[in-house]
Amino acid sequence: MRIPVLAAALLLLAGCSGAGDDASAPSSLTPISPRTPTSAPSSPATTTSGAVPTAAPTPDAPMPELTAWVQAGTAGDASEFHRATRDGVTTDLGEYVAFVTPSGKTQCMTDEKSDGALACLVSLSDPPPRPAQAYGEWVGGWVDFDGAAVEVGAVRADPGQFTVGTGPELPYGSTLKFGDYQCRSDPDGLFCVNYAHRSAVRLSDAGVQPFGCLRGVAPPEFVGAKYACT
């Protein structure tokens, strides 16, 4: 007798529960409008200057291209270039630098007397001739590059800052950043950018090639050739 009574009670309870769910449910389904997706923040614009050339810049290369190529080299440790050596004696250059290309045809140095400007001795195949009015020892491969101008050839009574010798070798493909400059060594020559004036030079035995704002101008009395930002 207990089993039928219990079954009947369960059926009655189930029926009440179903009636309650039906009463609370909506009589018809209302479509839900899809949520408008939130717009993702736009990414910052990027400039597309193209791939950095693998070959050394040509004489007509624009400054952005040349600068990108110089920067793409393997960064050298500037702390390794604050010294110069001559006859086995090493001189500490403090904040200034000295280096030489692997060919040995170009050596460069900065010093206090030139206010950190770059001076280089280049073994030019065809250096500018001695000016007629110049007297004393003529060094046709002496190059001064302060960013605003490049002067090639000078009358020198002494080796100047190069008295202390030469700096460490800057391997091909390597760059060295110092002051307003960054130089990259390459078999085609030494390329040096001056960021303050957005100018550059290539130094090699083939000659001195200016870039950027540098243009040929009349040289001073005791200088063989000059390029300046005019």
Coordinates of N, CA and C in Angstrom, one line a residue:
M1 N 0.8 -1.2 0.0 CA 0.0 0.0 0.0 C 0.9 1.3 0.0
R2 N 2.0 1.2 0.6 CA 2.9 2.4 0.7 C 3.5 2.8 -0.6
I3 N 3.8 1.8 -1.5 CA 4.4 2.1 -2.7 C 3.5 2.9 -3.7
P4 N 2.2 2.5 -3.9 CA 1.3 3.3 -4.8 C 1.1 4.7 -4.3
V5 N 1.0 4.8 -2.9 CA 0.7 6.1 -2.4 C 1.9 7.1 -2.6
L6 N 3.1 6.5 -2.4 CA 4.4 7.3 -2.6 C 4.5 7.7 -4.1
A7 N 4.2 6.8 -5.0 CA 4.3 7.1 -6.5 C 3.3 8.2 -6.8
A8 N 2.1 8.1 -6.3 CA 1.1 9.1 -6.6 C 1.5 10.5 -6.1
A9 N 2.1 10.5 -4.9 CA 2.6 11.8 -4.4 C 3.7 12.4 -5.2
L10 N 4.6 11.5 -5.7 CA 5.7 12.0 -6.6 C 5.1 12.6 -7.9
L11 N 4.2 11.9 -8.5 CA 3.5 12.4 -9.7 C 2.9 13.8 -9.5
L12 N 2.2 13.9 -8.4 CA 1.5 15.2 -8.1 C 2.5 16.3 -7.9
L13 N 3.6 16.0 -7.2 CA 4.7 17.0 -7.0 C 5.3 17.4 -8.3
A14 N 5.6 16.5 -9.2 CA 6.2 16.8 -10.5 C 5.3 17.7 -11.3
G15 N 4.0 17.4 -11.3 CA 3.0 18.2 -12.0 C 3.0 19.6 -11.5
C16 N 3.0 19.9 -10.2 CA 3.1 21.2 -9.7 C 4.3 22.0 -10.1
S17 N 5.4 21.3 -10.1 CA 6.7 21.9 -10.4 C 6.7 22.3 -11.9
G18 N 6.2 21.5 -12.8 CA 6.1 21.8 -14.2 C 5.2 23.0 -14.5
A19 N 4.1 23.1 -13.8 CA 3.2 24.2 -13.9 C 3.8 25.5 -13.5
G20 N 4.6 25.5 -12.4 CA 5.3 26.7 -12.0 C 6.3 27.2 -13.0
D21 N 7.1 26.3 -13.7 CA 8.1 26.7 -14.7 C 7.4 27.4 -15.8
D22 N 6.3 26.8 -16.3 CA 5.5 27.3 -17.4 C 5.0 28.7 -17.1
A23 N 4.6 29.0 -15.9 CA 4.0 30.3 -15.6 C 5.1 31.4 -15.6
S24 N 6.3 31.0 -15.2 CA 7.4 32.0 -15.1 C 8.1 32.2 -16.5
A25 N 7.9 31.3 -17.5 CA 8.6 31.4 -18.8 C 7.8 32.4 -19.6
P26 N 8.5 33.2 -20.5 CA 7.8 34.1 -21.4 C 7.0 33.3 -22.4
S27 N 5.9 33.9 -22.9 CA 5.0 33.3 -23.7 C 5.5 33.1 -25.1
S28 N 6.5 33.9 -25.5 CA 7.2 33.7 -26.8 C 8.6 34.2 -26.7
L29 N 9.5 33.7 -27.6 CA 10.9 34.0 -27.5 C 11.1 35.3 -28.2
T30 N 11.8 36.2 -27.5 CA 12.1 37.5 -28.1 C 13.6 37.5 -28.6
P31 N 13.8 37.8 -29.9 CA 15.2 37.7 -30.4 C 16.1 38.7 -29.6
I32 N 17.3 38.3 -29.3 CA 18.3 39.2 -28.7 C 19.2 39.8 -29.7
S33 N 19.2 41.1 -29.8 CA 20.0 41.8 -30.8 C 21.5 41.5 -30.5
P34 N 22.3 41.2 -31.5 CA 23.7 41.0 -31.2 C 24.4 42.2 -30.7
R35 N 25.3 42.1 -29.8 CA 26.0 43.2 -29.2 C 27.0 43.7 -30.2
T36 N 27.0 45.1 -30.3 CA 27.9 45.7 -31.2 C 29.3 45.6 -30.6
P37 N 30.2 45.0 -31.4 CA 31.6 44.8 -30.8 C 32.3 46.2 -30.6
T38 N 33.0 46.2 -29.5 CA 33.8 47.4 -29.2 C 35.0 47.5 -30.1
S39 N 35.2 48.7 -30.7 CA 36.3 48.9 -31.6 C 37.6 48.8 -30.9
A40 N 38.5 48.1 -31.5 CA 39.9 48.0 -30.9 C 40.6 49.3 -31.1
P41 N 41.4 49.7 -30.2 CA 42.2 50.9 -30.4 C 43.1 50.8 -31.6
S42 N 43.1 51.8 -32.4 CA 43.9 51.8 -33.6 C 45.4 51.8 -33.2
S43 N 46.2 51.0 -34.0 CA 47.6 50.9 -33.7 C 48.3 52.2 -34.2
P44 N 49.4 52.6 -33.6 CA 50.0 53.8 -34.1 C 50.6 53.7 -35.5
A45 N 50.5 54.7 -36.2 CA 51.0 54.7 -37.6 C 52.5 54.4 -37.6
T46 N 52.9 53.6 -38.6 CA 54.3 53.3 -38.8 C 54.8 53.8 -40.1
T47 N 56.0 54.3 -40.2 CA 56.6 54.7 -41.4 C 57.2 53.5 -42.1
T48 N 57.0 53.5 -43.4 CA 57.6 52.4 -44.2 C 58.7 52.9 -45.1
S49 N 59.9 52.9 -44.6 CA 61.0 53.5 -45.3 C 61.7 52.4 -46.2
G50 N 61.2 51.2 -46.2 CA 61.8 50.2 -47.0 C 62.9 49.5 -46.2
A51 N 63.4 48.4 -46.8 CA 64.5 47.6 -46.2 C 65.8 48.4 -46.2
V52 N 66.6 48.1 -45.2 CA 67.9 48.8 -45.2 C 68.8 48.1 -46.2
P53 N 69.4 48.9 -47.1 CA 70.3 48.3 -48.1 C 71.5 47.5 -47.5
T54 N 71.8 46.5 -48.1 CA 73.0 45.7 -47.6 C 74.3 46.2 -48.2
A55 N 74.2 46.8 -49.4 CA 75.5 47.3 -50.0 C 75.7 48.7 -49.5
A56 N 77.0 49.1 -49.5 CA 77.3 50.5 -49.1 C 76.6 51.5 -49.9
P57 N 76.3 52.7 -49.3 CA 75.5 53.7 -50.0 C 76.3 54.3 -51.2
T58 N 75.6 54.6 -52.3 CA 76.2 55.2 -53.4 C 76.3 56.7 -53.2
P59 N 77.1 57.4 -54.1 CA 77.3 58.8 -53.8 C 76.1 59.7 -53.8
D60 N 75.0 59.2 -54.5 CA 73.8 60.0 -54.5 C 72.7 59.5 -53.5
A61 N 73.2 58.7 -52.5 CA 72.2 58.2 -51.5 C 71.7 59.3 -50.6
P62 N 70.4 59.3 -50.4 CA 69.8 60.3 -49.5 C 70.3 60.0 -48.0
M63 N 70.3 61.1 -47.2 CA 70.7 60.9 -45.8 C 70.0 59.8 -45.0
P64 N 68.6 59.8 -45.1 CA 67.9 58.7 -44.3 C 68.4 57.3 -44.7
E65 N 68.6 57.1 -46.0 CA 69.1 55.8 -46.4 C 70.5 55.5 -45.9
L66 N 71.4 56.5 -46.0 CA 72.8 56.3 -45.5 C 72.8 56.1 -44.0
T67 N 72.0 56.9 -43.3 CA 72.0 56.8 -41.8 C 71.5 55.5 -41.4
A68 N 70.4 55.0 -42.0 CA 69.9 53.7 -41.7 C 70.9 52.6 -41.9
W69 N 71.7 52.7 -43.0 CA 72.7 51.7 -43.3 C 73.8 51.7 -42.2
V70 N 74.3 52.9 -41.8 CA 75.3 53.1 -40.8 C 74.8 52.5 -39.5
Q71 N 73.6 52.8 -39.1 CA 73.0 52.3 -37.9 C 72.8 50.8 -37.9
A72 N 72.7 50.2 -39.0 CA 72.4 48.7 -39.1 C 73.7 47.9 -38.9
G73 N 74.8 48.5 -38.8 CA 76.0 47.7 -38.5 C 76.1 47.2 -37.1
T74 N 77.0 46.3 -36.9 CA 77.2 45.7 -35.6 C 77.8 46.8 -34.6
A75 N 77.1 47.0 -33.5 CA 77.6 48.1 -32.6 C 78.9 47.7 -31.9
G76 N 79.8 48.6 -32.0 CA 81.1 48.4 -31.3 C 81.0 49.0 -29.9
D77 N 81.8 48.5 -29.0 CA 81.9 49.0 -27.6 C 82.8 50.2 -27.6
A78 N 82.1 51.4 -27.4 CA 82.9 52.7 -27.4 C 84.0 52.7 -26.4
S79 N 83.8 52.0 -25.2 CA 84.8 52.0 -24.2 C 86.1 51.4 -24.6
E80 N 86.1 50.6 -25.7 CA 87.3 50.0 -26.2 C 88.2 50.9 -27.0
F81 N 87.6 52.1 -27.4 CA 88.3 53.0 -28.3 C 88.7 54.3 -27.7
H82 N 88.8 54.3 -26.4 CA 89.3 55.5 -25.7 C 90.8 55.5 -25.4
R83 N 91.5 55.0 -26.4 CA 93.0 54.8 -26.2 C 93.6 54.8 -27.6
A84 N 94.9 55.2 -27.6 CA 95.7 55.2 -28.8 C 97.1 54.7 -28.4
T85 N 97.7 54.0 -29.3 CA 99.0 53.3 -29.0 C 100.1 53.7 -30.1
R86 N 101.2 54.0 -29.6 CA 102.4 54.4 -30.5 C 103.6 53.8 -29.9
D87 N 104.4 53.0 -30.7 CA 105.6 52.4 -30.2 C 105.5 51.7 -28.9
G88 N 104.4 51.0 -28.8 CA 104.1 50.2 -27.6 C 103.6 50.9 -26.4
V89 N 103.5 52.3 -26.5 CA 103.0 53.1 -25.4 C 101.5 53.4 -25.6
T90 N 100.7 53.1 -24.7 CA 99.2 53.4 -24.8 C 98.9 54.6 -24.0
T91 N 98.1 55.5 -24.7 CA 97.6 56.7 -24.1 C 96.1 56.7 -23.9
D92 N 95.7 57.0 -22.7 CA 94.2 57.1 -22.4 C 93.7 58.4 -22.9
L93 N 92.7 58.3 -23.7 CA 92.1 59.5 -24.4 C 90.9 60.1 -23.6
G94 N 90.6 59.5 -22.5 CA 89.5 60.1 -21.7 C 88.2 59.9 -22.4
E95 N 87.4 60.9 -22.6 CA 86.1 60.8 -23.3 C 86.3 60.8 -24.8
Y96 N 87.5 61.0 -25.4 CA 87.7 61.0 -26.8 C 88.0 59.6 -27.4
V97 N 87.9 59.5 -28.7 CA 88.1 58.1 -29.3 C 89.1 58.2 -30.4
A98 N 89.6 57.0 -30.7 CA 90.6 56.8 -31.8 C 90.3 55.4 -32.4
F99 N 90.4 55.3 -33.7 CA 90.2 54.0 -34.4 C 90.8 54.0 -35.7
V100 N 91.0 52.8 -36.3 CA 91.6 52.7 -37.6 C 90.9 51.6 -38.4
T101 N 90.8 51.8 -39.7 CA 90.1 50.8 -40.5 C 90.9 49.5 -40.7
P102 N 90.4 48.4 -41.0 CA 91.2 47.2 -41.2 C 92.2 47.3 -42.3
S103 N 92.0 48.1 -43.3 CA 93.0 48.3 -44.3 C 94.2 49.1 -43.9
G104 N 94.0 49.9 -42.8 CA 95.0 50.8 -42.3 C 95.1 52.1 -43.1
K105 N 94.2 52.2 -44.1 CA 94.3 53.4 -44.9 C 93.6 54.6 -44.3
T106 N 92.8 54.4 -43.3 CA 92.1 55.6 -42.6 C 92.2 55.4 -41.1
Q107 N 92.7 56.4 -40.5 CA 92.7 56.4 -39.0 C 92.1 57.7 -38.5
C108 N 91.3 57.7 -37.5 CA 90.6 58.8 -37.1 C 90.7 59.0 -35.6
M109 N 90.5 60.3 -35.1 CA 90.6 60.6 -33.7 C 89.8 61.8 -33.4
T110 N 89.3 61.9 -32.2 CA 88.8 63.2 -31.6 C 89.6 63.6 -30.5
D111 N 89.6 64.9 -30.2 CA 90.4 65.4 -29.0 C 89.8 66.7 -28.5
E112 N 90.4 67.1 -27.4 CA 89.9 68.3 -26.7 C 90.1 69.6 -27.5
K113 N 91.2 69.7 -28.1 CA 91.6 70.9 -28.8 C 90.6 71.2 -30.0
S114 N 90.1 70.1 -30.6 CA 89.1 70.3 -31.7 C 87.7 70.3 -31.2
D115 N 87.5 70.3 -29.9 CA 86.1 70.3 -29.3 C 85.4 69.1 -29.7
G116 N 86.1 67.9 -29.8 CA 85.4 66.7 -30.1 C 85.2 66.4 -31.6
A117 N 85.6 67.4 -32.5 CA 85.4 67.2 -33.9 C 86.3 66.0 -34.4
L118 N 85.8 65.4 -35.5 CA 86.5 64.2 -36.0 C 87.6 64.7 -37.0
A119 N 88.8 64.2 -36.8 CA 89.9 64.4 -37.7 C 90.4 63.0 -38.1
C120 N 90.8 62.9 -39.4 CA 91.2 61.6 -39.9 C 92.4 61.8 -40.9
L121 N 93.3 60.8 -40.9 CA 94.3 60.7 -41.8 C 94.0 59.6 -42.8
V122 N 93.9 60.0 -44.1 CA 93.4 59.1 -45.1 C 94.5 58.9 -46.2
S123 N 94.9 57.7 -46.6 CA 95.9 57.5 -47.6 C 95.2 57.7 -49.0
L124 N 95.0 58.9 -49.4 CA 94.3 59.2 -50.6 C 95.2 58.9 -51.8
S125 N 94.6 58.2 -52.8 CA 95.4 57.9 -54.1 C 95.7 59.2 -54.8
D126 N 94.7 60.1 -54.8 CA 94.9 61.4 -55.5 C 94.5 62.6 -54.5
P127 N 95.4 62.9 -53.6 CA 95.1 64.0 -52.7 C 95.1 65.3 -53.4
P128 N 94.4 66.3 -52.8 CA 94.4 67.6 -53.4 C 95.8 68.2 -53.4
P129 N 96.1 68.9 -54.4 CA 97.5 69.5 -54.5 C 97.7 70.6 -53.4
R130 N 98.9 70.8 -53.1 CA 99.3 71.9 -52.2 C 98.9 73.2 -52.8
P131 N 98.1 74.1 -52.1 CA 97.8 75.4 -52.6 C 99.1 76.2 -52.8
A132 N 99.1 77.0 -53.8 CA 100.3 77.8 -54.2 C 100.8 78.6 -53.0
Q133 N 99.9 79.2 -52.2 CA 100.3 80.1 -51.2 C 100.7 79.3 -49.9
A134 N 100.5 78.0 -49.9 CA 100.8 77.2 -48.6 C 102.3 77.0 -48.5
Y135 N 102.8 77.0 -47.3 CA 104.2 76.7 -47.0 C 104.2 75.7 -45.8
G136 N 105.3 75.1 -45.7 CA 105.4 74.1 -44.6 C 105.1 72.7 -45.1
E137 N 104.9 71.7 -44.2 CA 104.7 70.4 -44.6 C 103.2 70.2 -45.0
W138 N 103.0 69.8 -46.2 CA 101.6 69.6 -46.8 C 101.2 68.1 -46.5
V139 N 100.0 68.0 -45.9 CA 99.5 66.6 -45.6 C 98.1 66.6 -46.4
G140 N 98.2 66.0 -47.6 CA 97.0 66.0 -48.5 C 95.9 65.2 -48.0
G141 N 96.2 64.2 -47.2 CA 95.1 63.3 -46.7 C 94.6 63.6 -45.3
W142 N 94.9 64.8 -44.8 CA 94.3 65.2 -43.5 C 92.9 65.7 -43.7
V143 N 91.9 65.1 -43.0 CA 90.5 65.5 -43.2 C 90.0 65.9 -41.8
D144 N 89.4 67.1 -41.8 CA 88.7 67.6 -40.6 C 87.2 67.6 -40.9
F145 N 86.4 67.0 -40.1 CA 84.9 66.9 -40.3 C 84.2 67.3 -39.0
D146 N 83.7 68.5 -38.9 CA 83.0 68.9 -37.7 C 81.5 68.8 -37.9
G147 N 81.0 68.3 -39.0 CA 79.5 68.2 -39.2 C 79.1 69.3 -40.2
A148 N 79.5 70.6 -39.9 CA 79.0 71.7 -40.7 C 79.9 71.8 -41.9
A149 N 81.1 71.2 -41.9 CA 82.0 71.3 -43.0 C 83.0 70.2 -43.0
V150 N 83.6 69.9 -44.2 CA 84.7 69.0 -44.3 C 85.9 69.7 -45.0
E151 N 87.0 69.6 -44.4 CA 88.2 70.2 -45.1 C 89.2 69.1 -45.4
V152 N 89.7 69.1 -46.6 CA 90.7 68.1 -47.0 C 92.0 68.7 -47.4
G153 N 93.1 68.2 -46.7 CA 94.4 68.7 -47.0 C 94.7 69.8 -46.0
A154 N 95.9 69.8 -45.4 CA 96.2 70.8 -44.5 C 97.7 71.0 -44.4
V155 N 98.2 72.1 -44.0 CA 99.6 72.4 -43.7 C 99.8 72.1 -42.2
R156 N 100.6 71.1 -41.9 CA 100.8 70.7 -40.6 C 102.3 70.7 -40.2
A157 N 102.6 71.4 -39.1 CA 103.9 71.4 -38.5 C 104.2 70.2 -37.7
D158 N 103.1 69.5 -37.2 CA 103.3 68.4 -36.4 C 102.1 67.4 -36.6
P159 N 102.1 66.2 -36.1 CA 101.0 65.3 -36.3 C 99.8 65.6 -35.5
G160 N 99.8 66.7 -34.7 CA 98.6 67.0 -33.9 C 98.2 65.9 -33.0
Q161 N 96.9 65.6 -32.9 CA 96.4 64.6 -32.0 C 97.0 63.2 -32.3
F162 N 97.4 63.0 -33.5 CA 97.9 61.7 -33.9 C 99.3 61.4 -33.4
T163 N 99.9 62.4 -32.7 CA 101.2 62.2 -32.0 C 101.1 60.9 -31.1
V164 N 100.0 60.7 -30.5 CA 99.9 59.6 -29.5 C 99.7 58.2 -30.2
G165 N 99.5 58.2 -31.5 CA 99.4 56.9 -32.2 C 98.1 56.7 -32.8
T166 N 97.7 55.4 -32.9 CA 96.4 55.0 -33.6 C 95.6 54.3 -32.6
G167 N 94.3 54.3 -32.8 CA 93.4 53.6 -32.0 C 93.2 52.1 -32.4
P168 N 92.3 51.4 -31.7 CA 92.0 50.0 -32.1 C 91.4 49.9 -33.5
E169 N 91.4 48.7 -34.1 CA 90.8 48.5 -35.4 C 89.3 48.4 -35.2
L170 N 88.6 49.1 -36.1 CA 87.1 49.0 -36.2 C 86.8 48.1 -37.4
P171 N 86.4 46.8 -37.1 CA 86.2 45.8 -38.1 C 85.2 46.2 -39.1
Y172 N 85.3 45.7 -40.3 CA 84.3 45.9 -41.4 C 82.9 45.4 -40.9
G173 N 81.9 46.2 -41.1 CA 80.6 45.9 -40.7 C 80.2 46.4 -39.3
S174 N 81.2 47.0 -38.6 CA 81.0 47.5 -37.3 C 80.8 49.0 -37.3
T175 N 80.0 49.5 -36.3 CA 79.8 50.9 -36.1 C 80.3 51.3 -34.8
L176 N 80.6 52.6 -34.7 CA 81.1 53.2 -33.5 C 80.4 54.5 -33.3
K177 N 79.7 54.7 -32.2 CA 78.9 55.9 -31.9 C 79.6 56.7 -30.8
F178 N 79.8 58.0 -31.1 CA 80.5 58.9 -30.1 C 80.1 60.3 -30.4
G179 N 79.9 61.1 -29.3 CA 79.5 62.5 -29.5 C 78.3 62.6 -30.4
D180 N 78.5 63.5 -31.5 CA 77.4 63.7 -32.5 C 77.6 62.7 -33.7
Y181 N 78.5 61.8 -33.6 CA 78.9 61.0 -34.7 C 78.5 59.5 -34.6
Q182 N 78.4 58.9 -35.7 CA 78.4 57.4 -35.8 C 79.1 57.0 -37.1
C183 N 80.1 56.1 -37.0 CA 80.9 55.7 -38.1 C 80.7 54.2 -38.4
R184 N 80.7 53.8 -39.6 CA 80.6 52.4 -40.0 C 81.8 52.1 -40.9
S185 N 82.5 51.0 -40.6 CA 83.7 50.6 -41.4 C 83.2 49.6 -42.4
D186 N 83.7 49.8 -43.7 CA 83.2 48.9 -44.8 C 84.4 48.8 -45.8
P187 N 84.5 47.7 -46.5 CA 85.5 47.6 -47.6 C 85.5 48.8 -48.6
D188 N 84.3 49.4 -48.7 CA 84.1 50.5 -49.7 C 84.6 51.8 -49.0
G189 N 84.9 51.8 -47.7 CA 85.3 53.1 -47.1 C 84.8 53.2 -45.7
L190 N 85.2 54.3 -45.0 CA 84.6 54.6 -43.7 C 83.5 55.6 -43.9
F191 N 82.3 55.3 -43.4 CA 81.2 56.2 -43.5 C 80.9 56.8 -42.2
C192 N 80.9 58.1 -42.1 CA 80.7 58.8 -40.8 C 79.5 59.8 -40.9
V193 N 78.5 59.6 -40.0 CA 77.4 60.5 -40.0 C 77.5 61.5 -38.8
N194 N 77.2 62.8 -39.0 CA 77.1 63.7 -38.0 C 75.6 64.1 -37.8
Y195 N 75.1 63.7 -36.6 CA 73.6 63.8 -36.4 C 73.3 65.3 -36.1
A196 N 74.1 66.1 -35.6 CA 73.8 67.5 -35.3 C 73.6 68.3 -36.5
H197 N 74.3 67.9 -37.6 CA 74.1 68.7 -38.9 C 73.5 67.9 -40.0
R198 N 73.2 66.6 -39.7 CA 72.6 65.7 -40.7 C 73.4 65.7 -42.0
S199 N 74.7 65.5 -41.8 CA 75.6 65.4 -42.9 C 76.5 64.1 -42.7
A200 N 77.2 63.8 -43.7 CA 78.0 62.6 -43.6 C 79.1 62.6 -44.7
V201 N 80.2 61.8 -44.5 CA 81.2 61.6 -45.4 C 81.6 60.2 -45.6
R202 N 82.1 59.9 -46.7 CA 82.8 58.6 -46.9 C 84.3 58.8 -47.2
L203 N 85.1 58.2 -46.4 CA 86.5 58.3 -46.5 C 87.2 57.0 -47.0
S204 N 87.9 57.1 -48.1 CA 88.6 55.9 -48.6 C 89.8 56.4 -49.5
D205 N 90.7 55.5 -49.9 CA 91.8 55.9 -50.7 C 91.3 56.5 -52.0
A206 N 90.1 56.2 -52.4 CA 89.5 56.8 -53.7 C 89.2 58.3 -53.6
G207 N 89.0 58.8 -52.3 CA 88.7 60.2 -52.1 C 87.7 60.4 -51.0
V208 N 87.3 61.6 -50.9 CA 86.3 62.1 -49.8 C 85.0 62.4 -50.5
Q209 N 83.9 61.7 -50.1 CA 82.6 61.9 -50.7 C 81.7 62.5 -49.6
P210 N 81.2 63.7 -49.9 CA 80.2 64.3 -49.0 C 78.8 63.9 -49.2
F211 N 78.0 63.9 -48.1 CA 76.6 63.6 -48.2 C 75.8 64.7 -47.5
G212 N 74.5 64.7 -47.7 CA 73.6 65.6 -47.0 C 73.7 67.0 -47.4
C213 N 73.8 67.9 -46.5 CA 73.9 69.3 -46.8 C 75.2 69.8 -47.3
L214 N 76.2 68.9 -47.3 CA 77.6 69.4 -47.7 C 77.7 69.6 -49.2
R215 N 78.2 70.8 -49.6 CA 78.4 71.1 -51.0 C 79.8 71.7 -51.1
G216 N 80.4 71.6 -52.3 CA 81.7 72.1 -52.5 C 81.8 73.6 -52.5
V217 N 82.7 74.2 -51.8 CA 82.9 75.6 -51.7 C 84.4 75.9 -51.9
A218 N 84.7 77.2 -52.0 CA 86.1 77.7 -52.1 C 86.8 77.4 -50.8
P219 N 87.9 76.7 -50.9 CA 88.6 76.4 -49.6 C 89.4 77.6 -49.1
P220 N 89.6 77.6 -47.8 CA 90.5 78.6 -47.2 C 91.9 78.6 -47.8
E221 N 92.7 79.5 -47.4 CA 94.0 79.7 -48.0 C 94.9 78.5 -47.9
F222 N 94.9 77.8 -46.8 CA 95.8 76.7 -46.6 C 95.1 75.3 -46.6
V223 N 94.0 75.2 -47.3 CA 93.2 73.9 -47.3 C 93.1 73.5 -48.8
G224 N 93.2 72.2 -49.1 CA 93.1 71.8 -50.5 C 91.7 71.7 -51.1
A225 N 90.7 71.3 -50.3 CA 89.3 71.2 -50.8 C 88.4 71.4 -49.6
K226 N 87.2 71.9 -49.8 CA 86.3 72.1 -48.7 C 84.8 71.8 -49.2
Y227 N 84.1 71.2 -48.3 CA 82.6 71.0 -48.5 C 81.9 71.6 -47.2
A228 N 80.8 72.3 -47.4 CA 80.2 73.0 -46.3 C 78.7 72.9 -46.5
C229 N 78.0 73.0 -45.4 CA 76.5 73.1 -45.4 C 76.2 74.6 -45.5
T230 N 75.7 74.9 -46.7 CA 75.4 76.4 -47.0 C 73.9 76.7 -47.0

